[in-house]
Short mmCIF file of C-alpha atoms and ligand atoms in Angstrom, two decimals:
data_model
loop_
_atom_site.label_atom_id
_atom_site.label_comp_id
_atom_site.label_asym_id
_atom_site.label_seq_id
_atom_site.Cartn_x
_atom_site.Cartn_y
_atom_site.Cartn_z
CA MET A 1 -3.14 -16.49 -4.44
CA LYS A 2 -6.42 -16.88 -3.35
CA SER A 3 -8.63 -14.13 -4.71
CA TYR A 4 -12.27 -13.48 -5.71
CA SER A 5 -13.96 -12.38 -8.29
CA LYS A 6 -15.73 -9.66 -7.09
CA THR A 7 -15.11 -7.27 -3.62
CA SER A 8 -18.39 -8.44 -2.76
CA ASP A 9 -17.23 -11.83 -2.02
CA ILE A 10 -14.52 -10.71 0.35
CA LYS A 11 -15.55 -11.55 4.24
CA VAL A 12 -14.17 -9.55 6.38
CA GLY A 13 -13.50 -9.51 10.30
CA VAL A 14 -11.29 -7.84 13.00
CA VAL A 15 -9.14 -8.76 16.16
CA GLY A 16 -8.75 -5.94 18.28
CA TYR A 17 -11.78 -3.02 18.57
CA GLY A 18 -10.21 -0.86 20.67
CA GLY A 19 -11.65 2.54 22.16
CA ALA A 20 -7.98 4.88 22.21
CA PHE A 21 -8.94 6.19 18.90
CA ASN A 22 -12.13 3.56 17.60
CA MET A 23 -9.49 2.39 14.84
CA GLY A 24 -11.73 -1.07 14.67
CA LYS A 25 -14.94 0.91 13.50
CA LYS A 26 -12.70 2.70 11.06
CA HIS A 27 -11.36 -0.37 9.41
CA LEU A 28 -14.86 -2.36 9.14
CA ASN A 29 -16.01 1.48 7.49
CA GLU A 30 -13.16 1.65 5.04
CA LEU A 31 -13.48 -2.16 4.03
CA LYS A 32 -17.43 -1.55 3.70
CA ALA A 33 -16.88 1.50 1.54
CA GLN A 34 -14.72 -0.89 -1.03
CA GLY A 35 -17.31 -3.47 -1.05
CA MET A 36 -15.91 -6.32 1.05
CA VAL A 37 -18.28 -7.45 3.64
CA PRO A 38 -17.97 -7.11 7.63
CA VAL A 39 -18.67 -10.08 8.82
CA ALA A 40 -16.86 -10.72 12.96
CA VAL A 41 -15.10 -9.33 15.53
CA ALA A 42 -12.49 -10.61 18.13
CA GLU A 43 -11.81 -8.71 20.87
CA MET A 44 -11.02 -10.04 24.77
CA ASP A 45 -12.36 -6.50 26.59
CA PRO A 46 -16.22 -7.35 26.59
CA THR A 47 -17.16 -4.03 26.90
CA ARG A 48 -15.52 -3.35 23.22
CA LEU A 49 -17.29 -6.07 21.58
CA GLU A 50 -20.62 -4.52 22.98
CA ALA A 51 -19.40 -1.46 20.99
CA ALA A 52 -18.86 -3.23 17.70
CA THR A 53 -22.35 -4.96 18.11
CA THR A 54 -23.62 -1.13 18.50
CA ASP A 55 -21.56 0.11 15.48
CA PHE A 56 -22.34 -2.96 13.08
CA PRO A 57 -25.37 -4.95 14.46
CA GLY A 58 -25.77 -8.72 13.30
CA ILE A 59 -21.98 -8.96 13.37
CA ALA A 60 -20.70 -12.55 14.90
CA LYS A 61 -18.51 -11.82 17.94
CA PHE A 62 -15.28 -13.84 19.70
CA ALA A 63 -13.79 -13.57 22.28
CA SER A 64 -10.28 -14.62 20.42
CA ILE A 65 -8.56 -14.97 17.40
CA ASP A 66 -8.65 -18.66 17.77
CA GLU A 67 -13.06 -18.96 18.52
CA MET A 68 -13.21 -16.23 15.50
CA LEU A 69 -10.66 -18.91 13.08
CA ALA A 70 -13.04 -22.40 14.24
CA GLY A 71 -16.26 -19.94 13.97
CA SER A 72 -16.26 -17.77 11.19
CA ASP A 73 -15.29 -18.26 7.23
CA VAL A 74 -13.75 -14.60 7.27
CA ASP A 75 -11.27 -14.54 4.20
CA LEU A 76 -9.67 -11.54 5.36
CA ILE A 77 -8.77 -10.55 9.02
CA VAL A 78 -7.34 -7.54 10.06
CA LEU A 79 -5.37 -7.01 13.18
CA ILE A 80 -5.64 -3.75 15.22
CA THR A 81 -3.86 -4.94 18.38
CA PRO A 82 -0.66 -3.50 20.39
CA HIS A 83 2.60 -4.15 18.39
CA ASN A 84 3.62 -6.96 20.41
CA THR A 85 0.80 -9.25 19.61
CA HIS A 86 1.34 -8.37 16.12
CA ALA A 87 2.91 -11.46 14.65
CA GLU A 88 1.68 -14.39 16.89
CA LEU A 89 -1.86 -13.25 15.65
CA ALA A 90 -0.97 -12.70 12.30
CA LEU A 91 1.28 -16.25 12.49
CA LYS A 92 -3.12 -18.18 13.41
CA ALA A 93 -4.29 -16.54 10.87
CA LEU A 94 -2.45 -17.01 7.89
CA LYS A 95 -1.48 -20.57 8.99
CA ALA A 96 -5.19 -20.96 8.88
CA GLY A 97 -5.04 -19.71 5.71
CA ARG A 98 -6.81 -16.47 5.82
CA HIS A 99 -5.43 -12.93 4.23
CA VAL A 100 -3.89 -10.90 7.06
CA VAL A 101 -3.94 -6.89 6.77
CA CYS A 102 -2.10 -5.96 10.30
CA GLU A 103 -1.92 -2.74 11.92
CA LYS A 104 1.47 -0.63 11.78
CA PRO A 105 4.34 -1.52 12.81
CA LEU A 106 4.17 -5.28 10.98
CA ALA A 107 5.90 -6.46 13.74
CA ILE A 108 8.46 -5.94 16.19
CA THR A 109 11.60 -7.92 15.21
CA THR A 110 13.13 -8.62 11.70
CA ALA A 111 12.72 -12.55 12.42
CA GLU A 112 8.85 -11.73 13.02
CA CYS A 113 8.68 -9.86 10.21
CA ASP A 114 10.35 -13.05 8.24
CA ALA A 115 8.32 -15.66 9.70
CA MET A 116 5.11 -13.94 8.65
CA ILE A 117 5.94 -13.57 5.48
CA ALA A 118 7.35 -17.02 5.41
CA ALA A 119 3.64 -18.17 6.41
CA ALA A 120 1.86 -16.02 3.88
CA ASP A 121 4.06 -17.68 0.93
CA ALA A 122 3.45 -21.14 2.12
CA SER A 123 -0.50 -20.57 2.77
CA GLY A 124 -0.67 -19.00 -0.82
CA VAL A 125 -2.27 -15.38 0.75
CA MET A 126 -1.89 -12.04 1.16
CA LEU A 127 -0.10 -10.21 4.19
CA SER A 128 -0.10 -6.38 4.31
CA THR A 129 0.38 -3.74 6.50
CA TYR A 130 -2.21 -0.38 7.06
CA HIS A 131 0.30 1.69 6.10
CA ASN A 132 -2.52 4.59 5.62
CA ARG A 133 -0.14 7.33 5.57
CA HIS A 134 1.94 5.84 2.53
CA TRP A 135 -0.96 8.68 0.91
CA ASP A 136 -0.77 11.40 4.00
CA GLY A 137 0.19 14.72 2.54
CA ILE A 138 3.42 15.05 3.27
CA PRO A 139 4.93 12.25 1.11
CA LEU A 140 2.59 13.22 -1.66
CA THR A 141 3.84 16.22 -1.56
CA ALA A 142 7.93 15.67 -1.05
CA ILE A 143 6.96 13.21 -4.19
CA LYS A 144 5.55 15.75 -6.01
CA LEU A 145 8.36 18.78 -5.46
CA LEU A 146 10.86 15.99 -6.46
CA SER A 147 9.16 15.26 -9.75
CA GLU A 148 8.91 18.74 -10.71
CA ASP A 149 13.12 18.98 -9.71
CA LYS A 150 12.36 21.70 -6.70
CA LEU A 151 14.66 19.48 -4.36
CA GLY A 152 17.21 17.93 -6.67
CA GLU A 153 19.32 15.02 -5.01
CA ILE A 154 17.46 14.22 -1.54
CA TYR A 155 20.74 13.78 0.76
CA LYS A 156 19.19 13.90 4.01
CA ILE A 157 16.05 13.72 5.96
CA HIS A 158 14.97 14.98 9.74
CA CYS A 159 12.02 13.55 11.37
CA ARG A 160 11.32 14.22 15.08
CA MET A 161 8.01 14.28 17.66
CA GLY A 162 7.42 15.12 20.56
CA THR A 163 8.36 17.11 23.75
CA ARG A 164 9.18 17.67 27.31
CA VAL A 165 6.26 15.72 29.01
CA LYS A 166 5.49 12.63 30.75
CA PRO A 167 4.48 9.44 29.07
CA GLY A 168 0.84 8.54 28.79
CA ASP A 169 -0.48 5.53 30.98
CA TRP A 170 -1.51 3.75 28.61
CA TRP A 171 -0.01 0.13 26.53
CA ARG A 172 2.60 2.56 24.23
CA THR A 173 4.68 3.09 27.06
CA SER A 174 5.91 -0.16 27.75
CA ARG A 175 9.02 -1.35 25.81
CA THR A 176 7.88 -4.52 26.12
CA ILE A 177 4.14 -4.49 24.53
CA SER A 178 5.15 -1.41 21.58
CA GLY A 179 8.85 -2.59 21.29
CA GLY A 180 9.81 0.93 22.23
CA GLN A 181 9.56 4.41 21.48
CA LEU A 182 10.03 4.85 18.20
CA TYR A 183 7.52 1.77 16.69
CA ASP A 184 4.35 4.58 17.31
CA TRP A 185 5.11 7.32 15.11
CA GLY A 186 8.47 6.98 14.01
CA VAL A 187 7.44 3.97 11.47
CA HIS A 188 5.16 6.44 9.71
CA LEU A 189 7.93 8.89 9.66
CA LEU A 190 10.40 5.69 8.51
CA GLU A 191 7.57 5.06 5.83
CA TYR A 192 7.73 8.48 4.25
CA SER A 193 11.02 8.66 4.04
CA LEU A 194 11.41 5.56 2.82
CA GLN A 195 8.95 6.26 -0.05
CA LEU A 196 11.55 9.51 -1.17
CA ILE A 197 15.32 7.82 -0.49
CA LYS A 198 15.14 5.15 -3.03
CA SER A 199 18.65 3.23 -2.13
CA GLU A 200 19.46 -0.17 -0.13
CA ILE A 201 19.90 0.75 4.17
CA VAL A 202 23.44 -0.13 4.88
CA GLU A 203 23.89 0.42 8.29
CA VAL A 204 21.76 1.89 11.34
CA SER A 205 23.13 3.79 14.17
CA GLY A 206 20.42 4.03 17.24
CA PHE A 207 21.00 6.04 20.47
CA ALA A 208 19.04 5.97 23.45
CA PHE A 209 18.44 8.27 26.74
CA ASP A 210 16.47 6.08 29.04
CA GLY A 211 15.21 6.50 32.95
CA PHE A 212 13.96 9.80 33.52
CA TRP A 213 10.48 9.47 33.63
CA ALA A 214 10.21 5.57 34.31
CA ASP A 215 9.59 5.60 37.46
CA GLN A 216 6.50 7.61 37.65
CA THR A 217 5.12 5.22 34.76
CA ARG A 218 3.71 2.22 35.97
CA TRP A 219 6.18 0.20 33.76
CA GLY A 220 9.19 0.87 35.56
CA ASP A 221 11.90 -0.54 33.70
CA ASP A 222 10.11 -1.33 31.25
CA ALA A 223 9.06 1.83 30.21
CA ASN A 224 10.23 3.52 26.97
CA GLU A 225 13.46 5.54 26.11
CA ASP A 226 12.46 8.93 27.08
CA GLU A 227 13.99 9.85 23.72
CA ALA A 228 15.35 7.47 21.27
CA THR A 229 17.27 8.50 17.47
CA ALA A 230 17.66 6.20 14.41
CA ILE A 231 20.09 7.18 12.15
CA VAL A 232 19.99 5.10 9.18
CA ARG A 233 22.96 5.45 6.27
CA PHE A 234 21.88 4.26 2.66
CA ALA A 235 23.77 3.09 0.07
CA SER A 236 23.67 6.42 -2.12
CA GLY A 237 25.35 8.38 0.58
CA ALA A 238 22.08 9.74 2.18
CA ARG A 239 21.04 9.59 5.42
CA VAL A 240 17.41 9.42 7.38
CA GLU A 241 18.20 10.74 11.17
CA LEU A 242 14.73 10.07 13.20
CA THR A 243 13.85 11.29 17.05
CA ILE A 244 10.91 10.87 18.85
CA THR A 245 11.28 12.44 22.46
CA ASN A 246 9.38 12.90 25.33
CA LEU A 247 12.28 14.77 27.06
CA ASP A 248 13.56 17.68 24.77
CA SER A 249 11.86 21.17 26.18
CA ASP A 250 12.71 22.89 23.19
CA PRO A 251 12.74 20.64 20.22
CA ALA A 252 13.23 22.18 16.69
CA ALA A 253 10.31 22.99 14.34
CA GLY A 254 8.68 20.73 12.17
CA MET A 255 7.91 16.89 11.85
CA MET A 256 9.72 16.69 8.92
CA ARG A 257 12.56 18.38 6.63
CA VAL A 258 13.62 17.19 3.32
CA VAL A 259 16.98 18.59 2.27
CA GLY A 260 18.19 18.44 -1.16
CA THR A 261 20.90 19.82 -3.30
CA LYS A 262 18.13 22.43 -4.87
CA GLY A 263 16.02 22.89 -2.10
CA SER A 264 14.82 21.93 1.51
CA VAL A 265 11.10 21.42 2.31
CA THR A 266 9.57 21.19 6.23
CA PHE A 267 6.44 19.92 6.82
CA LEU A 268 5.13 20.65 10.24
CA ASP A 269 1.84 18.63 10.17
CA PRO A 270 1.19 15.64 8.42
CA HIS A 271 -1.94 17.48 6.00
CA GLU A 272 -1.72 21.07 6.16
CA SER A 273 1.38 23.53 5.02
CA TYR A 274 4.88 22.87 3.57
CA ARG A 275 7.89 25.53 3.17
CA LEU A 276 10.26 25.56 0.37
CA VAL A 277 13.43 27.38 0.48
CA GLN A 278 15.55 27.55 -2.52
CA LYS A 279 18.69 29.70 -2.27
CA ASP A 280 21.09 30.55 -5.09
CA GLY A 281 23.93 32.69 -4.60
CA PRO A 282 22.26 35.59 -3.18
CA SER A 283 19.21 35.06 -3.64
CA LYS A 284 16.82 32.84 -1.37
CA THR A 285 13.30 32.20 -2.33
CA THR A 286 11.13 30.70 0.52
CA ILE A 287 7.22 29.29 -0.72
CA GLU A 288 4.75 28.43 1.43
CA GLY A 289 2.06 26.10 0.21
CA LYS A 290 -0.71 24.11 1.05
CA GLN A 291 0.33 20.11 0.85
CA GLU A 292 -1.25 17.62 -1.74
CA GLU A 293 -4.79 15.94 -0.41
CA THR A 294 -4.38 13.13 1.39
CA GLN A 295 -5.49 10.02 0.33
CA GLN A 296 -5.26 7.36 2.69
CA GLU A 297 -8.26 5.61 1.67
CA LEU A 298 -6.40 4.24 -1.19
CA TYR A 299 -4.98 1.92 0.68
CA TYR A 300 -8.08 -0.32 1.15
CA GLN A 301 -8.79 0.09 -2.34
CA ASN A 302 -5.27 -1.21 -3.63
CA VAL A 303 -6.24 -4.25 -1.42
CA ALA A 304 -9.39 -4.48 -3.07
CA GLU A 305 -8.14 -4.34 -6.38
CA TYR A 306 -5.17 -7.09 -5.51
CA LEU A 307 -7.62 -9.77 -3.85
CA THR A 308 -9.82 -9.25 -7.12
CA GLY A 309 -6.63 -9.72 -9.73
CA LYS A 310 -6.92 -6.60 -10.80
CA ALA A 311 -3.74 -4.65 -9.24
CA ASP A 312 -0.37 -5.56 -7.95
CA LEU A 313 -0.25 -5.09 -3.89
CA ILE A 314 1.33 -1.87 -3.24
CA ILE A 315 2.24 -2.12 0.67
CA THR A 316 3.56 -5.74 0.06
CA PRO A 317 5.24 -7.28 3.33
CA GLU A 318 8.39 -6.38 2.49
CA TRP A 319 8.00 -3.54 1.96
CA SER A 320 6.84 -3.07 6.01
CA ARG A 321 9.72 -4.91 6.86
CA ARG A 322 11.79 -2.34 6.01
CA PRO A 323 11.09 -0.09 8.44
CA ILE A 324 11.12 -2.74 10.93
CA HIS A 325 14.44 -3.67 9.88
CA ILE A 326 15.25 0.09 10.99
CA LEU A 327 13.80 -0.01 14.01
CA ASP A 328 15.11 -3.75 15.22
CA LEU A 329 18.18 -2.79 14.66
CA ALA A 330 18.46 0.85 15.95
CA GLY A 331 17.63 -0.65 19.71
CA GLN A 332 20.37 -3.12 18.95
CA SER A 333 22.79 -0.29 18.23
CA ALA A 334 21.51 1.54 21.27
CA LYS A 335 22.50 -0.86 23.64
CA ALA A 336 26.12 -2.20 21.45
CA GLY A 337 27.07 1.54 20.93
CA LYS A 338 27.69 1.19 17.77
CA ALA A 339 26.47 1.45 14.05
CA LEU A 340 25.35 -2.46 12.94
CA PRO A 341 24.86 -3.36 9.28
CA ALA A 342 21.60 -3.64 7.80
CA VAL A 343 20.52 -7.83 6.55
CA TYR A 344 19.25 -8.24 3.48
CA GLN A 345 18.11 -12.13 2.69
N1 NAD B 1 -2.46 3.35 10.80
C1 NAD B 1 -2.85 4.62 11.91
O1 NAD B 1 -3.29 5.27 11.38
C2 NAD B 1 -3.04 4.08 13.26
C3 NAD B 1 -3.92 4.59 14.37
C4 NAD B 1 -4.08 4.38 15.86
C5 NAD B 1 -3.95 2.74 16.28
N2 NAD B 1 -3.09 2.33 14.95
C6 NAD B 1 -2.53 1.39 15.49
O2 NAD B 1 -3.49 0.32 15.54
C7 NAD B 1 -3.16 -1.24 16.52
C8 NAD B 1 -4.16 -1.23 17.91
O3 NAD B 1 -3.73 0.86 18.68
P1 NAD B 1 -5.58 1.37 19.61
O4 NAD B 1 -4.87 2.60 19.55
O5 NAD B 1 -6.32 0.87 18.60
O6 NAD B 1 -4.99 0.48 20.61
P2 NAD B 1 -6.23 -0.27 21.56
O7 NAD B 1 -5.60 0.09 22.90
O8 NAD B 1 -7.45 1.17 22.05
O9 NAD B 1 -6.84 -1.07 21.19
C9 NAD B 1 -6.19 -2.47 21.35
C10 NAD B 1 -7.49 -3.32 21.46
O10 NAD B 1 -7.44 -4.88 21.46
C11 NAD B 1 -7.59 -5.79 22.00
N3 NAD B 1 -6.72 -7.18 21.98
C12 NAD B 1 -5.82 -6.41 22.79
N4 NAD B 1 -4.99 -8.23 22.28
C13 NAD B 1 -5.77 -8.39 21.87
C14 NAD B 1 -5.88 -10.06 21.48
N5 NAD B 1 -5.26 -11.40 21.66
N6 NAD B 1 -7.01 -10.62 20.82
C15 NAD B 1 -8.38 -9.87 20.65
N7 NAD B 1 -8.25 -8.49 20.70
C16 NAD B 1 -7.09 -7.90 22.02
C17 NAD B 1 -7.77 -4.68 23.50
O11 NAD B 1 -8.25 -5.21 24.46
C18 NAD B 1 -8.35 -3.46 22.96
O12 NAD B 1 -9.62 -3.10 22.99
C19 NAD B 1 -1.98 -0.42 17.35
O13 NAD B 1 -0.98 -1.52 15.86
C20 NAD B 1 -1.68 1.09 16.54
O14 NAD B 1 -0.51 1.25 16.30
C21 NAD B 1 -2.28 2.75 13.80
#
């Protein structure tokens, strides 16, 4: 693997400097905080390219990744673009011998993930996914409760988000561009869950309700499912159920509920509180607590340590392929009307 003696030798660039959440600025600042050096931005929207220059005076500007690859010796390229562009852009960067951090989701299909992993291996460079939420309060707290034996053995996890609301007027509402209803927050919730259930994925059942909002969006038939669900069966017997909805007027409270043989914990949000309930005979104990402190900065700390030979990579491409395989199977299963087996290479 191409590595460096110190982090200040690592020149970094981003592709995509969008305005929705100002993610380009966030990434470049986080990379800088770890000692890496922002040198280039590629963005197809000239207004957003200008915004990057205002934030990082003197940074080299390019209208496309092709121009960036031809005109810059950037070592690490971060992709912060809509989901259906991730595989194509990553393959270009990886084949050009550059390390790649790709925003979540790594890609839309399992086949795309496999092509990206093969390209990284062939070039001897890093491929990772920006799973910053790996270090959110929810998984950190659930892991702590597990280690203190407050939950026992986890046998089910329920994840859900959304309520009845017309989908936003942005690319995230297009199924072709986003991958579908489950690919945005769903991938975070699955990545939380996969940290807790360490067992092979056996099969995935997908469910979708379509067509309620489609005509009221600019995407028509290509609009996301109104509500989509993935149910994952693990070899251990555990299951994860994930639902993202734009249609349910009265959804159950909480974004994640982890249920074990000794207790159940419910998280209402990614960072704040949790409610642990344990029941033994007639006695029921309820503990309302504050979640562990979110530590998202550990993502780029680990990337910097990996590229300078000081640590193993935590978010490997094989790890971030797992939630994509679930989502890919869920989409196919919803169409087929039956559960589909997971495929391991
Ligand atoms: N990890 C997180 O917490 C988090 C938070 C927000 C967004 N995201 C992810 O970041 C990615 C981008 O989302 P966003 O909200 O910033 O979107 P956005 O629409 O604000 O920005 C995307 C930008 O990419 C540009 N772009 C599109 N195709 C391009 C190409 N081929 N070459 C160069 N530029 C191109 C667009 O012009 C746009 O400015 C998505 O994968 C999303 O899921 C992650």
